[in-house]
Short mmCIF file of N, CA, C and O in Angstrom, two decimals:
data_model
loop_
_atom_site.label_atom_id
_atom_site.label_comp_id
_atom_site.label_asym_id
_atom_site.label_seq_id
_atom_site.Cartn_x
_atom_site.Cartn_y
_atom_site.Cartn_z
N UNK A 147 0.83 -1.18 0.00
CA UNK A 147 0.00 0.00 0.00
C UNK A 147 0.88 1.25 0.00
O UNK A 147 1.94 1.27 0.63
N UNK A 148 0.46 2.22 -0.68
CA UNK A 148 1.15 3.54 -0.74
C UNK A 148 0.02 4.20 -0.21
O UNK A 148 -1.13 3.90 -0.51
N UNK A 149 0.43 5.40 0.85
CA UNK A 149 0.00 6.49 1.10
C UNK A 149 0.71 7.50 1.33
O UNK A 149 1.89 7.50 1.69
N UNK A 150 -0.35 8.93 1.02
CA UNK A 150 0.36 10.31 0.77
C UNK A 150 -0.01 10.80 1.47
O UNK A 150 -1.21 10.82 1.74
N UNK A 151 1.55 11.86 2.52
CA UNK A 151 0.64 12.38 3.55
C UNK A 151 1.12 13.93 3.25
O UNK A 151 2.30 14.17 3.01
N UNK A 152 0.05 15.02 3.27
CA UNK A 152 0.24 16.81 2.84
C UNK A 152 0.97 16.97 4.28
O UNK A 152 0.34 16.91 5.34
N UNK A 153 2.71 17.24 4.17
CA UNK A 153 2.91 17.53 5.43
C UNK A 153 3.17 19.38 5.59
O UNK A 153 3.27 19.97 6.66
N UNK A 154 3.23 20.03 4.17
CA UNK A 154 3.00 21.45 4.57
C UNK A 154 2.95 22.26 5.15
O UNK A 154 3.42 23.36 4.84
N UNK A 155 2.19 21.92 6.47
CA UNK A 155 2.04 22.73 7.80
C UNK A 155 2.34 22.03 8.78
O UNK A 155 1.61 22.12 9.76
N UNK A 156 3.40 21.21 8.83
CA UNK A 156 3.69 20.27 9.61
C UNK A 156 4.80 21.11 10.39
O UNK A 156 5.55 20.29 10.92
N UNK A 157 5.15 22.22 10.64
CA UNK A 157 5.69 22.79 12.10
C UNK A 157 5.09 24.05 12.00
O UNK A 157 5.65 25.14 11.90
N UNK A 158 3.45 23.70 12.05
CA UNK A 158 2.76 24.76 12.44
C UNK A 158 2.31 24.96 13.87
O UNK A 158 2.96 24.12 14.48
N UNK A 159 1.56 25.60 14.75
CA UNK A 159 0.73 24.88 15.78
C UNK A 159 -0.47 24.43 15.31
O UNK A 159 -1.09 24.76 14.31
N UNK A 160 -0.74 23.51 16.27
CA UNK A 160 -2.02 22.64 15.96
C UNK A 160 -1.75 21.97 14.92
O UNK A 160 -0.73 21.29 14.76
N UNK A 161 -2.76 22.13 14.05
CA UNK A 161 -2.75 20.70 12.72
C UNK A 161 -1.38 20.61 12.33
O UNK A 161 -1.30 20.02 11.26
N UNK A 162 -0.18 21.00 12.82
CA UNK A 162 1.47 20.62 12.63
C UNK A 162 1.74 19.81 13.73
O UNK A 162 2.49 18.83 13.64
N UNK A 163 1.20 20.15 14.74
CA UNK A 163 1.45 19.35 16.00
C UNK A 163 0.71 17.74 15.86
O UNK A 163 1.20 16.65 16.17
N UNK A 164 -0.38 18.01 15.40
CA UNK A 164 -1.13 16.58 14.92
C UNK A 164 -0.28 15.89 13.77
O UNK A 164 0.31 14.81 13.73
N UNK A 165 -0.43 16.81 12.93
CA UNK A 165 0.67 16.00 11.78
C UNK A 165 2.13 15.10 12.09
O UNK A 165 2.59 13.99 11.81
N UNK A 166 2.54 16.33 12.86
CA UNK A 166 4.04 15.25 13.68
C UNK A 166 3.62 14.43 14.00
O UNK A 166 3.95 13.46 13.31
N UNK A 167 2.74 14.13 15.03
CA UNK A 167 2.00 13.04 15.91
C UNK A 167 1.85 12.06 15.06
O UNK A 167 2.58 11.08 15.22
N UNK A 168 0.97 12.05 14.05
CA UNK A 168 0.69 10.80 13.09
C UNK A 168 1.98 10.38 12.50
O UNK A 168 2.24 9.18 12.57
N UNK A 169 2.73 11.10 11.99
CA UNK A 169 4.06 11.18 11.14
C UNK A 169 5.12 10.35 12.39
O UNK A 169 6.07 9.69 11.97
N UNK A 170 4.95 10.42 13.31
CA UNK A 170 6.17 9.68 14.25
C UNK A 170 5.81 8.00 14.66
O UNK A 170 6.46 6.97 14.75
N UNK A 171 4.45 8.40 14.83
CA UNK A 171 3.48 6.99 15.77
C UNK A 171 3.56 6.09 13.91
O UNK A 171 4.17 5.05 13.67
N UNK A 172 2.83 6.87 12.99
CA UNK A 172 3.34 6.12 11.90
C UNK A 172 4.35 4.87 11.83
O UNK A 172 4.37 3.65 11.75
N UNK A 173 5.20 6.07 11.94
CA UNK A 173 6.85 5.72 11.82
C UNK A 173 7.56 4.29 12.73
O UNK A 173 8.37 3.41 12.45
N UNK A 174 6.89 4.59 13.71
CA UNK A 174 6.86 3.44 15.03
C UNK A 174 6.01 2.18 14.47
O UNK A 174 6.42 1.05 14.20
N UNK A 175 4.86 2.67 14.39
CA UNK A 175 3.89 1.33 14.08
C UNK A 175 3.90 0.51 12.84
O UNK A 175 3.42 -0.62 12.92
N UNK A 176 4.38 0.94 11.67
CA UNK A 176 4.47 0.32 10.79
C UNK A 176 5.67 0.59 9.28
O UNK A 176 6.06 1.66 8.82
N UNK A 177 5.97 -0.79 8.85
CA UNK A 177 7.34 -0.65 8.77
C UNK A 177 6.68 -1.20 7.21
O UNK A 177 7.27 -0.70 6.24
N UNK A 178 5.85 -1.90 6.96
CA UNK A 178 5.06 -2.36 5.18
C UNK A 178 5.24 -1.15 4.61
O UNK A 178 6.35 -0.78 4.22
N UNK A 179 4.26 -0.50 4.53
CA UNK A 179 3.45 0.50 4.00
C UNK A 179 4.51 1.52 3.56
O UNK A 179 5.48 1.81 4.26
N UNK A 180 4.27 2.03 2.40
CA UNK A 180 5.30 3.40 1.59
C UNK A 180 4.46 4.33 2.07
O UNK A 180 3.23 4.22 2.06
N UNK A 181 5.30 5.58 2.65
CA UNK A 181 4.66 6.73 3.19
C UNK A 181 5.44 7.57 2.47
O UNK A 181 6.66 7.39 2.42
N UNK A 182 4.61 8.95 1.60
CA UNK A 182 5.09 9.63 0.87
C UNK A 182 4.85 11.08 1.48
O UNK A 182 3.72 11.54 1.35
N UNK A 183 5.89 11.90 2.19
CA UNK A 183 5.34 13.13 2.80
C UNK A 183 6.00 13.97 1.85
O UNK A 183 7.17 14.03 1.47
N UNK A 184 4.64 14.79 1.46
CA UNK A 184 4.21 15.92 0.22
C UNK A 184 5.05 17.00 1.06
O UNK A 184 4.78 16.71 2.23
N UNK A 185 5.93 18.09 1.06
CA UNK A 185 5.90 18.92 1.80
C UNK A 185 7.38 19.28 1.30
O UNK A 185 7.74 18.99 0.17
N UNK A 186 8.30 20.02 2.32
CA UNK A 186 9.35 20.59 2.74
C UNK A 186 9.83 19.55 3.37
O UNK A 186 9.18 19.03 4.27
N UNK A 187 11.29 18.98 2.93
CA UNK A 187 12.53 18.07 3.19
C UNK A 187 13.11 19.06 4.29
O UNK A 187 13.82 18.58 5.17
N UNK A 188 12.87 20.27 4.28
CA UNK A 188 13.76 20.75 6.01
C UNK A 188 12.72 20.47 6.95
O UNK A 188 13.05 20.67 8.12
N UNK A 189 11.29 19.95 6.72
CA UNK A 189 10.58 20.07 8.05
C UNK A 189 10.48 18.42 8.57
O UNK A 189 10.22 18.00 9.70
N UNK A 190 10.78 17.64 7.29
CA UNK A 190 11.11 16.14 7.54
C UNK A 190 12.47 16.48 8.81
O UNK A 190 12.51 16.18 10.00
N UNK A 191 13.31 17.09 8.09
CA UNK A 191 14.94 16.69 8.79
C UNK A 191 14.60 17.12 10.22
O UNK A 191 15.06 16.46 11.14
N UNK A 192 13.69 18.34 10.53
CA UNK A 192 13.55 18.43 12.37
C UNK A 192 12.76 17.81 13.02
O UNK A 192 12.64 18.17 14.19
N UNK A 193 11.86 16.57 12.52
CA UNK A 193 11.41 15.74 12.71
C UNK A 193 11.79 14.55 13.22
O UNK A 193 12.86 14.20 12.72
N UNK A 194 11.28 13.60 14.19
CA UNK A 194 12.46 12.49 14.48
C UNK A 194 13.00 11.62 13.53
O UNK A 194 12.34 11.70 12.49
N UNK A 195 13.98 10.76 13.46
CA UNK A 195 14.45 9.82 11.94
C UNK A 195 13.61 8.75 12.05
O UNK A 195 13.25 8.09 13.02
N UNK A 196 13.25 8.66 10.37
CA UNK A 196 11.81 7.86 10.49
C UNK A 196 12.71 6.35 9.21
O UNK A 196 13.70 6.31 8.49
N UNK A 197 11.78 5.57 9.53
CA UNK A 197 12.11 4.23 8.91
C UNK A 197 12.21 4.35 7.07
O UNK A 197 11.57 5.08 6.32
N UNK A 198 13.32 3.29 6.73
CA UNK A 198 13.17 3.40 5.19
C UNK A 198 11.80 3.58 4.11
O UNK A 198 11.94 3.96 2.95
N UNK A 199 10.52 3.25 4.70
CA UNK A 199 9.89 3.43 4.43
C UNK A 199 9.07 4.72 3.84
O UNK A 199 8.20 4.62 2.98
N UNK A 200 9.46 5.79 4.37
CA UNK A 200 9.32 7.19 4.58
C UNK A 200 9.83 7.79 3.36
O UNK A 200 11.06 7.91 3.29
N UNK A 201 9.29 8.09 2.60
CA UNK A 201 9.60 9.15 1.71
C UNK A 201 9.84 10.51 1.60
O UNK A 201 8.90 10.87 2.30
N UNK A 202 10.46 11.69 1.21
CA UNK A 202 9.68 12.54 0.93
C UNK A 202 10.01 13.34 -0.63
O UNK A 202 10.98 13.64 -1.32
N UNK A 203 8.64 13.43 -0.66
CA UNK A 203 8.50 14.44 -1.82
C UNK A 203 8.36 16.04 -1.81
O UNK A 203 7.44 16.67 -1.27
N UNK A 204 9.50 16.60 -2.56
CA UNK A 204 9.29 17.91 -2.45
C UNK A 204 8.54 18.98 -2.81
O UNK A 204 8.46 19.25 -4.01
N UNK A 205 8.11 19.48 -2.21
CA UNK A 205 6.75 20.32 -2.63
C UNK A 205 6.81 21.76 -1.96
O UNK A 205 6.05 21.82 -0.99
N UNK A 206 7.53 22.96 -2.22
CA UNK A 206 7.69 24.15 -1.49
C UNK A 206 6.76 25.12 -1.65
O UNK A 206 6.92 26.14 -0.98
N UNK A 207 5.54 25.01 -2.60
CA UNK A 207 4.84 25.71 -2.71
C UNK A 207 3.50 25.42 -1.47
O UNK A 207 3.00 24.38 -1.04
N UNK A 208 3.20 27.03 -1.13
CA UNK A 208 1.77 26.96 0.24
C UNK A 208 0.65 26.20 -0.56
O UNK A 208 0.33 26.31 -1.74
N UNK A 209 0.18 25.45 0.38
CA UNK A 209 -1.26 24.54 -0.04
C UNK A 209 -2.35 25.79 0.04
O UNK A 209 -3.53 25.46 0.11
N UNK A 210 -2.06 27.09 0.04
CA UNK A 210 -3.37 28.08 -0.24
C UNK A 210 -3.02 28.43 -1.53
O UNK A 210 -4.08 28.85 -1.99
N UNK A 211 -1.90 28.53 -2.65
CA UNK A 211 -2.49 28.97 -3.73
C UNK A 211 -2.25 28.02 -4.88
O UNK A 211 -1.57 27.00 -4.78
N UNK A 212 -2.89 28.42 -6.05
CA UNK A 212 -3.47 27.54 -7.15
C UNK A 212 -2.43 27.14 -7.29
O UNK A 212 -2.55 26.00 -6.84
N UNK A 213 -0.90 27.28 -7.77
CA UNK A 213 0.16 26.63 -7.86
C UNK A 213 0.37 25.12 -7.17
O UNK A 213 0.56 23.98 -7.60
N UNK A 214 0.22 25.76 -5.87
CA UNK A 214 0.52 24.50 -4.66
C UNK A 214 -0.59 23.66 -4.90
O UNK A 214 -0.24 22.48 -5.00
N UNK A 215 -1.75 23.84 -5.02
CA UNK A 215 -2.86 22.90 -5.78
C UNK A 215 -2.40 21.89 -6.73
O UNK A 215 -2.43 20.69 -6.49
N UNK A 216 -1.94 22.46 -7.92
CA UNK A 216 -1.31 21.51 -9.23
C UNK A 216 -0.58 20.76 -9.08
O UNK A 216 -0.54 19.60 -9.49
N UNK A 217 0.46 21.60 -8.16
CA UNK A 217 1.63 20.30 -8.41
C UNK A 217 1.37 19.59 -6.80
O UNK A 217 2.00 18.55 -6.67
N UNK A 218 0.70 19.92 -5.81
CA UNK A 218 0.03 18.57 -5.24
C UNK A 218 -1.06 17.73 -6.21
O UNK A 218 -1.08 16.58 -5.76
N UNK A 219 -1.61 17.79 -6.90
CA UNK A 219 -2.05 17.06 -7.52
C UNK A 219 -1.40 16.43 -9.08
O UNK A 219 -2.12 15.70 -9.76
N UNK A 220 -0.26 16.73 -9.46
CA UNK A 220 0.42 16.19 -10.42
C UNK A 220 1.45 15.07 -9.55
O UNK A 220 1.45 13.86 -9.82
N UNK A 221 2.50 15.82 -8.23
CA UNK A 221 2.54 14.73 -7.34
C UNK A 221 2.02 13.41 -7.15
O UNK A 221 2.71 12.39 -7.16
N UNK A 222 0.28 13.51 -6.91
CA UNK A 222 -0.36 12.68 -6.50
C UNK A 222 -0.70 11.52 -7.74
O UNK A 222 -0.66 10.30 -7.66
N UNK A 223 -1.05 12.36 -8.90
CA UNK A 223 -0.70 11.41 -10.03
C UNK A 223 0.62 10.68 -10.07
O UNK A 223 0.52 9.46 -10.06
N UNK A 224 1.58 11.07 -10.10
CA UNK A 224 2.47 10.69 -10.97
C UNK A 224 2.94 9.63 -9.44
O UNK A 224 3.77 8.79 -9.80
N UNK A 225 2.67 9.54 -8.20
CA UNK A 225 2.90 8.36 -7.27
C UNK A 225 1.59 7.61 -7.26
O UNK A 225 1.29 6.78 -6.39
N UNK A 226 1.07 7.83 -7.95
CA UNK A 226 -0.73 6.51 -7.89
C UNK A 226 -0.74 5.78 -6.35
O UNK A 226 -0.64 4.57 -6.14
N UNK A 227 -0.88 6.72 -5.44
CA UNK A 227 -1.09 6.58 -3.92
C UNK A 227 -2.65 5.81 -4.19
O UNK A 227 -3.48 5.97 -5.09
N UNK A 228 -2.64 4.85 -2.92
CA UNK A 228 -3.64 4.08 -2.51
C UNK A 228 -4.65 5.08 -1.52
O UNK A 228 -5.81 4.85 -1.17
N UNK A 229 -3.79 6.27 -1.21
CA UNK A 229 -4.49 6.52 0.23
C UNK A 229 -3.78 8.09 0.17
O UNK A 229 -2.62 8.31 -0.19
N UNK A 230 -4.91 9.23 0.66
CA UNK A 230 -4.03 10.63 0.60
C UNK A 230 -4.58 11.31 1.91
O UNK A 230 -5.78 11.60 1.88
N UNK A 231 -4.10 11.52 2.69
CA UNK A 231 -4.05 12.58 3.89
C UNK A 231 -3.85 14.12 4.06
O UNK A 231 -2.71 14.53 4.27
N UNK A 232 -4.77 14.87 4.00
CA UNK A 232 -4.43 16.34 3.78
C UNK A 232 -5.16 16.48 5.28
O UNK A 232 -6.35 16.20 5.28
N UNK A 233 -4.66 16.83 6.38
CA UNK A 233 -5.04 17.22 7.65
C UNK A 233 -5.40 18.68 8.00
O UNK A 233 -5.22 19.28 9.06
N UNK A 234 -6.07 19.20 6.61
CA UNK A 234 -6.09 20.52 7.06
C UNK A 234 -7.76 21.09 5.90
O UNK A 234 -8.32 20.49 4.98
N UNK A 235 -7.94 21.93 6.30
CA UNK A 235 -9.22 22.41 5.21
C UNK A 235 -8.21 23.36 4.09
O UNK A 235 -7.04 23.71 4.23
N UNK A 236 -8.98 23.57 3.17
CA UNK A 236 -8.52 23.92 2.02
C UNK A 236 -9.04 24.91 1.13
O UNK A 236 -10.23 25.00 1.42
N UNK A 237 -8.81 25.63 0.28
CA UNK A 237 -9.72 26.96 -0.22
C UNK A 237 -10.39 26.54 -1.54
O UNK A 237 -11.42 27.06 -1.96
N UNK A 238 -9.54 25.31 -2.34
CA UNK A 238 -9.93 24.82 -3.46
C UNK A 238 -10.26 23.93 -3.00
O UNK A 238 -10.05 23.51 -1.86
N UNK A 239 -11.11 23.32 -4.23
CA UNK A 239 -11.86 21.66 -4.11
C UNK A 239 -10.78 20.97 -4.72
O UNK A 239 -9.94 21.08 -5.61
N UNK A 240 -11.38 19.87 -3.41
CA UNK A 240 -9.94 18.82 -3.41
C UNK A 240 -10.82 17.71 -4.44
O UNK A 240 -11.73 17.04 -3.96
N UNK A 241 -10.44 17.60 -5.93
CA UNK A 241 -10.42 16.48 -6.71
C UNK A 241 -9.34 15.86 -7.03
O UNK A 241 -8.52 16.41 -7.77
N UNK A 242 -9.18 14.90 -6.64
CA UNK A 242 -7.86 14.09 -6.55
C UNK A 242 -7.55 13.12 -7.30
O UNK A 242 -8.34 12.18 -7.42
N UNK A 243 -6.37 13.14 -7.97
CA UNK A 243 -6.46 11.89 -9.42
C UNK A 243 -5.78 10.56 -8.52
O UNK A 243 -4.59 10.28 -8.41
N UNK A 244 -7.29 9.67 -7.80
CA UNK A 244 -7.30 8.90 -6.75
C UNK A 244 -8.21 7.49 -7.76
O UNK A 244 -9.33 7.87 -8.09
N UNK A 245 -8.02 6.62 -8.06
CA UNK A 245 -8.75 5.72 -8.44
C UNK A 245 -9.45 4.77 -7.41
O UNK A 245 -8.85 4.49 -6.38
N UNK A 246 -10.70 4.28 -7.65
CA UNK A 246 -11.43 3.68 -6.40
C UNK A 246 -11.22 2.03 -6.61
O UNK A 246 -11.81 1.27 -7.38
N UNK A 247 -10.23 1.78 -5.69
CA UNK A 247 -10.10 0.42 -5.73
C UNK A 247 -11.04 -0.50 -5.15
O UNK A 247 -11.27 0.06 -4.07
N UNK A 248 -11.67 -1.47 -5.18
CA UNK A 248 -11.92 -2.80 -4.88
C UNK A 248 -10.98 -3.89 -4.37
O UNK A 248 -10.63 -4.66 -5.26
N UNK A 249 -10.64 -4.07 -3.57
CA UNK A 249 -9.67 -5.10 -2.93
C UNK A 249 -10.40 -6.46 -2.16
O UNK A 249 -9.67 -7.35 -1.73
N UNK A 250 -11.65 -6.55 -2.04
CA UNK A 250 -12.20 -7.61 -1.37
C UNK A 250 -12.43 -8.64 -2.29
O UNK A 250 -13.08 -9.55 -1.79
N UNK A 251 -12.10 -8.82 -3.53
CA UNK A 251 -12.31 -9.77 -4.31
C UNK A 251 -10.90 -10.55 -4.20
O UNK A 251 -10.71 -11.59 -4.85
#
């Protein structure tokens, strides 16, 4: 499984403080799963060191303007994530090039 997580505001207060939180306990709990954090590679590095699993993808543009929109969503294409995490509200509509899998067969 691949999942994408918008870490952007990840040394903000609040929804940065949550974001670390998931982003560490993650990191601890599971070692399968490809985790792709969308964001700033300096806010990974003050973060604790996380397992090979951990990606990150660079993304320096703010998730408020249309720019940071596109290329989070060309990102999101071009890694065909199973699973996308944006922990925050947003000014644009989030349509996401996300395909709806079926896995119980």
């Amino acid at each position: 499984m691949k999942i994408a997580l918008d870490i952007r505001r990840m040394t903000e207060f609040g929804i940065g403080t949550y974001t670390r939180n998931v982003v560490r306990t993650l990191g601890r709990l599971d070692r399968q799963t490809k985790y792709f954090l969308i964001g700033s590679p300096e806010k990974v590095k003050r973060s604790v060191p996380l397992p090979a699993n951990f990606h990150t993808v660079p993304l320096l543009e703010p998730d408020t303007t249309t720019k940071g929109y596109f290329e989070f969503r060309t990102i999101l294409k071009r890694l065909d994530c199973d699973l996308v995490h944006i922990p925050h509200l947003f000014w644009l509509p989030r349509a996401l090039p996300l395909s709806v899998r079926d896995d119980r067969s």
